[in-house]
Amino acid sequence: MRVTLLGTGDTTGTPTVGCDCDTCERARELGVERSRFSVHVENERTGESLLIDFSPDFRHQFLTQDVPLPDAALVTHIHFDHLDGLGNAYRLFDDLPVHATGEVDPVTDESVAGTIRRKYDYLDRVSVHDHAPNERFRVCGLDVRFVPVDHPPLLCYGVVVEDPETGAKCSLTGDTSYGIPEASRDALAAPDLLLADAIVPASSAEHHPFGGKHHDDEGVPRTFGTKHMTREGALDLAADLDAERTRLVHLAHYYPADEAFEEPLAVDGEQYDL
């Protein structure tokens, strides 16, 4: 199983358009990018590949990264930086199955699968498949499940991808606070590769209107505001989950420039063979 990080940034990416902050300037100097979030998983045994989330940077990602177009896709939630790249499917695919949860969100009165069906009804070569949270299903020869996480106010899901032949496991937290339910932590546990949301360092919480939450014993916030983990929270989660390797993703340009490209913060184009 080969995992390629197509997009490792948050909703504005790094460099951010029109921004001349030290971090964005440093990214330009290094020639690296964190485009909007997306992950490509290739099953080299079957020659099939799976896309997790449709970044608005879909076209750019597939033109610049040496990966095949997906045979199927997953969508974790309906925020634009994870869904709106689906419009790029127009004229590219003869058939593209898109998998999402059928659980109705009380905020939108619609499931993720339902939102995709409604917004992209003009894509007649895209078929939407509903799944219950925690339901195991097989796609591209891989075993997949959506696990509930905590990204208020909307329902959002992490993803577990396992190769039934080799036992390789990739866990993706999805957009989430540190308050991931225990059952989901159990499902995400012991991955060969953990991709963990870590939007900013904990020190940034002092600039958020809601501060931080899920503090550790030393008072360090593991959640920034209410929706995303801090770097420190993501690393604590990785330790809790006993991850063999961890890459921090969904990163904002608010990391100080001297920290923004240090390990284990990911950049676009990284590949991992599991």
Coordinates of C-alpha atoms in Angstrom, one line a residue:
M1 CA 0.0 0.0 0.0
R2 CA 1.5 3.3 -1.1
V3 CA 0.3 6.5 0.6
T4 CA 0.9 9.8 -1.1
L5 CA 0.1 13.1 0.7
L6 CA -1.3 15.2 -2.2
G7 CA -2.4 18.1 0.1
T8 CA -1.2 18.8 3.6
G9 CA -2.6 22.2 4.2
D10 CA -5.6 23.7 5.8
T11 CA -8.4 25.7 4.1
T12 CA -6.0 28.4 2.8
G13 CA -2.9 26.4 2.2
T14 CA 0.7 27.4 2.5
P15 CA 1.8 29.7 0.9
T16 CA -1.5 31.5 1.4
V17 CA -2.6 33.7 -1.5
G18 CA -1.6 37.3 -0.9
C19 CA 0.3 36.5 2.2
D20 CA 3.9 37.6 2.8
C21 CA 4.3 36.3 6.4
D22 CA 7.6 34.7 7.3
T23 CA 6.2 31.2 7.0
C24 CA 4.7 31.7 3.6
E25 CA 8.0 33.3 2.4
R26 CA 10.0 30.4 3.9
A27 CA 7.8 27.9 2.0
R28 CA 8.5 29.8 -1.2
E29 CA 12.3 29.8 -0.5
L30 CA 12.2 26.1 0.2
G31 CA 10.1 25.4 -2.9
V32 CA 7.5 23.4 -0.9
E33 CA 3.8 23.6 -0.7
R34 CA 0.9 22.6 1.5
S35 CA -2.1 22.7 -0.8
R36 CA -5.6 21.9 0.5
F37 CA -6.0 18.4 2.1
S38 CA -6.1 15.2 0.1
V39 CA -4.5 11.7 0.4
H40 CA -3.9 9.1 -2.4
V41 CA -3.7 5.4 -1.4
E42 CA -2.5 3.0 -4.1
N43 CA -3.0 -0.8 -3.8
E44 CA 0.0 -2.0 -5.7
R45 CA -1.2 -5.6 -5.6
T46 CA -4.4 -4.8 -7.6
G47 CA -3.2 -1.7 -9.5
E48 CA -6.1 0.3 -8.1
S49 CA -6.1 3.5 -6.1
L50 CA -8.3 5.4 -3.6
L51 CA -8.6 9.1 -3.0
I52 CA -9.4 10.4 0.4
D53 CA -11.1 13.9 0.1
F54 CA -11.5 16.1 -3.0
S55 CA -9.2 19.1 -2.5
P56 CA -10.1 22.3 -4.5
D57 CA -6.4 21.8 -5.6
F58 CA -7.3 18.5 -7.3
R59 CA -6.1 19.6 -10.8
H60 CA -2.8 21.0 -9.6
Q61 CA -2.2 18.0 -7.3
F62 CA -2.7 15.4 -10.1
L63 CA -0.6 17.4 -12.6
T64 CA 2.3 17.8 -10.2
Q65 CA 2.3 14.4 -8.3
D66 CA 3.2 11.2 -10.1
V67 CA 0.1 9.2 -9.1
P68 CA -2.8 7.7 -11.1
L69 CA -6.3 9.0 -11.1
P70 CA -8.3 7.2 -8.5
D71 CA -10.6 4.3 -9.1
A72 CA -12.8 5.2 -6.1
A73 CA -12.9 7.9 -3.4
L74 CA -13.9 8.7 0.1
V75 CA -15.3 12.0 1.6
T76 CA -14.8 12.6 5.3
H77 CA -17.1 15.7 5.6
I78 CA -18.7 18.5 3.6
H79 CA -16.3 21.5 4.2
F80 CA -15.3 23.0 0.9
D81 CA -11.6 22.2 1.2
H82 CA -12.4 18.5 1.5
L83 CA -15.3 18.2 -1.0
D84 CA -15.4 20.9 -3.6
G85 CA -12.6 19.4 -5.7
L86 CA -15.1 16.8 -6.8
G87 CA -16.2 19.1 -9.6
N88 CA -12.9 18.3 -11.2
A89 CA -14.3 14.9 -12.0
Y90 CA -16.2 16.3 -14.9
R91 CA -15.0 14.7 -18.2
L92 CA -12.2 12.8 -16.4
F93 CA -13.9 9.6 -15.4
D94 CA -16.0 7.0 -17.0
D95 CA -17.2 5.8 -13.6
L96 CA -16.1 7.0 -10.2
P97 CA -17.7 5.5 -7.0
V98 CA -17.6 8.0 -4.1
H99 CA -18.1 6.6 -0.6
A100 CA -19.4 8.6 2.3
T101 CA -21.5 8.2 5.5
G102 CA -25.3 8.0 5.3
E103 CA -25.7 9.3 8.9
V104 CA -27.9 12.4 8.9
D105 CA -26.3 15.4 10.4
P106 CA -28.8 17.3 12.7
V107 CA -27.2 20.6 11.7
T108 CA -27.7 20.2 8.0
D109 CA -30.6 17.6 8.1
E110 CA -28.6 15.8 5.4
S111 CA -25.9 13.1 5.4
V112 CA -22.4 13.6 3.8
A113 CA -23.5 11.2 1.1
G114 CA -26.7 13.1 0.6
T115 CA -24.9 16.4 0.3
I116 CA -22.6 15.0 -2.3
R117 CA -25.6 13.6 -4.3
R118 CA -27.4 17.0 -4.2
K119 CA -24.4 19.2 -5.0
Y120 CA -23.0 17.1 -7.8
D121 CA -26.1 15.7 -9.4
Y122 CA -24.8 16.9 -12.7
L123 CA -21.9 14.4 -12.6
D124 CA -23.7 11.5 -14.1
R125 CA -20.5 9.3 -14.1
V126 CA -20.1 9.7 -10.3
S127 CA -22.1 7.2 -8.1
V128 CA -22.5 7.9 -4.4
H129 CA -22.4 5.0 -1.9
D130 CA -23.7 5.3 1.7
H131 CA -22.1 3.6 4.6
A132 CA -22.8 3.6 8.3
P133 CA -20.1 4.9 10.7
N134 CA -17.7 2.1 11.7
E135 CA -19.0 -0.2 8.9
R136 CA -16.2 -2.1 7.2
F137 CA -16.4 -2.2 3.4
R138 CA -13.9 -3.2 0.7
V139 CA -12.9 -0.9 -2.1
C140 CA -9.8 -1.1 -4.4
G141 CA -9.0 -4.4 -2.6
L142 CA -8.6 -2.5 0.7
D143 CA -10.7 -2.7 3.9
V144 CA -12.0 0.8 4.8
R145 CA -14.2 2.3 7.5
F146 CA -15.3 5.8 8.6
V147 CA -14.9 6.5 12.3
P148 CA -16.7 9.4 14.1
V149 CA -14.5 12.2 15.3
D150 CA -15.2 15.6 16.8
H151 CA -15.3 18.6 14.4
P152 CA -18.2 20.8 15.6
P153 CA -20.7 21.8 14.5
L154 CA -20.7 19.2 11.6
L155 CA -20.4 15.5 11.6
C156 CA -16.9 14.5 10.5
Y157 CA -15.1 11.2 10.2
G158 CA -11.6 9.8 10.4
V159 CA -10.7 6.9 8.1
V160 CA -9.0 3.6 8.6
V161 CA -7.5 1.8 5.6
E162 CA -6.1 -1.7 5.9
D163 CA -4.7 -4.1 3.4
P164 CA -6.3 -7.5 4.1
E165 CA -3.4 -9.4 2.5
T166 CA -0.4 -7.7 4.2
G167 CA -2.0 -6.2 7.4
A168 CA -0.7 -2.8 6.6
K169 CA -2.7 0.0 8.2
C170 CA -3.1 3.7 7.6
S171 CA -5.2 5.8 10.0
L172 CA -6.3 9.3 9.3
T173 CA -7.9 11.4 12.0
G174 CA -9.9 13.7 9.7
D175 CA -10.5 17.2 10.9
T176 CA -11.0 16.8 14.6
S177 CA -10.4 18.1 18.1
Y178 CA -8.5 16.0 20.6
G179 CA -11.9 14.8 21.8
I180 CA -12.1 11.7 19.6
P181 CA -14.5 9.0 21.0
E182 CA -12.9 6.0 22.6
A183 CA -14.4 3.6 20.1
S184 CA -12.9 5.6 17.3
R185 CA -9.5 5.7 19.0
D186 CA -9.7 1.9 19.3
A187 CA -10.3 1.7 15.5
L188 CA -7.5 4.1 14.7
A189 CA -5.0 2.5 17.0
A190 CA -1.7 0.8 16.1
P191 CA -1.3 2.1 12.6
D192 CA 1.8 1.8 10.5
L193 CA 1.1 5.4 9.4
L194 CA -1.0 8.0 11.3
L195 CA -2.0 11.2 9.5
A196 CA -3.1 13.5 12.2
D197 CA -4.8 16.9 12.0
A198 CA -2.5 19.5 13.7
I199 CA -3.5 22.9 12.5
V200 CA -1.3 25.0 14.7
P201 CA 1.1 24.8 17.7
A202 CA -0.5 25.0 21.1
S203 CA 0.9 28.5 21.6
S204 CA -1.5 29.8 19.0
A205 CA -4.5 29.0 21.2
E206 CA -4.0 32.3 23.0
H207 CA -5.0 34.1 19.8
H208 CA -8.2 32.1 19.3
P209 CA -11.4 33.7 20.6
F210 CA -12.2 30.4 22.4
G211 CA -8.6 29.7 23.4
G212 CA -8.0 26.0 23.7
K213 CA -9.4 22.9 25.4
H214 CA -8.5 19.3 26.3
H215 CA -5.5 20.6 28.3
D216 CA -2.8 18.2 29.4
D217 CA -1.5 17.9 32.9
E218 CA 0.8 21.0 32.3
G219 CA -2.1 23.1 31.0
V220 CA -1.1 22.8 27.3
P221 CA -4.1 22.9 25.0
R222 CA -4.5 19.8 22.8
T223 CA -7.3 21.5 20.9
F224 CA -7.1 24.8 19.2
G225 CA -10.5 26.6 19.7
T226 CA -13.0 23.8 19.3
K227 CA -12.4 22.1 15.9
H228 CA -8.8 21.1 15.4
M229 CA -5.9 19.5 17.3
T230 CA -2.8 21.4 18.1
R231 CA 0.6 20.0 17.2
E232 CA 0.9 18.9 20.9
G233 CA -2.5 17.3 20.9
A234 CA -1.8 15.4 17.7
L235 CA 1.5 14.1 19.1
D236 CA -0.2 13.0 22.3
L237 CA -2.8 11.2 20.3
A238 CA -0.1 9.5 18.2
A239 CA 1.5 8.3 21.4
D240 CA -1.9 7.1 22.8
L241 CA -2.6 5.2 19.5
D242 CA 0.9 3.7 19.4
A243 CA 1.5 4.8 15.9
E244 CA 4.6 3.4 14.2
R245 CA 5.0 6.6 12.1
T246 CA 3.2 9.9 12.4
R247 CA 2.9 12.8 9.9
L248 CA 1.1 15.9 10.9
V249 CA -1.3 17.3 8.3
H250 CA -4.0 20.0 7.7
L251 CA -1.4 22.6 8.7
A252 CA -2.0 26.3 8.7
H253 CA 0.6 29.0 7.9
Y254 CA 0.4 30.2 11.5
Y255 CA 3.3 28.0 12.5
P256 CA 6.4 30.2 13.2
A257 CA 8.7 30.0 10.3
D258 CA 11.5 28.4 12.3
E259 CA 9.1 25.5 13.3
A260 CA 6.9 25.3 10.2
F261 CA 8.9 22.8 8.3
E262 CA 10.4 20.7 11.1
E263 CA 9.6 17.0 11.8
P264 CA 7.0 15.6 11.8
L265 CA 5.1 18.3 10.0
A266 CA 4.4 17.1 6.5
V267 CA 4.5 18.8 3.1
D268 CA 2.9 17.9 -0.2
G269 CA 4.3 15.0 -2.2
E270 CA 5.5 12.8 0.6
Q271 CA 5.1 9.0 -0.1
Y272 CA 5.0 6.1 2.3
D273 CA 5.1 2.4 1.4
L274 CA 3.3 0.3 4.1

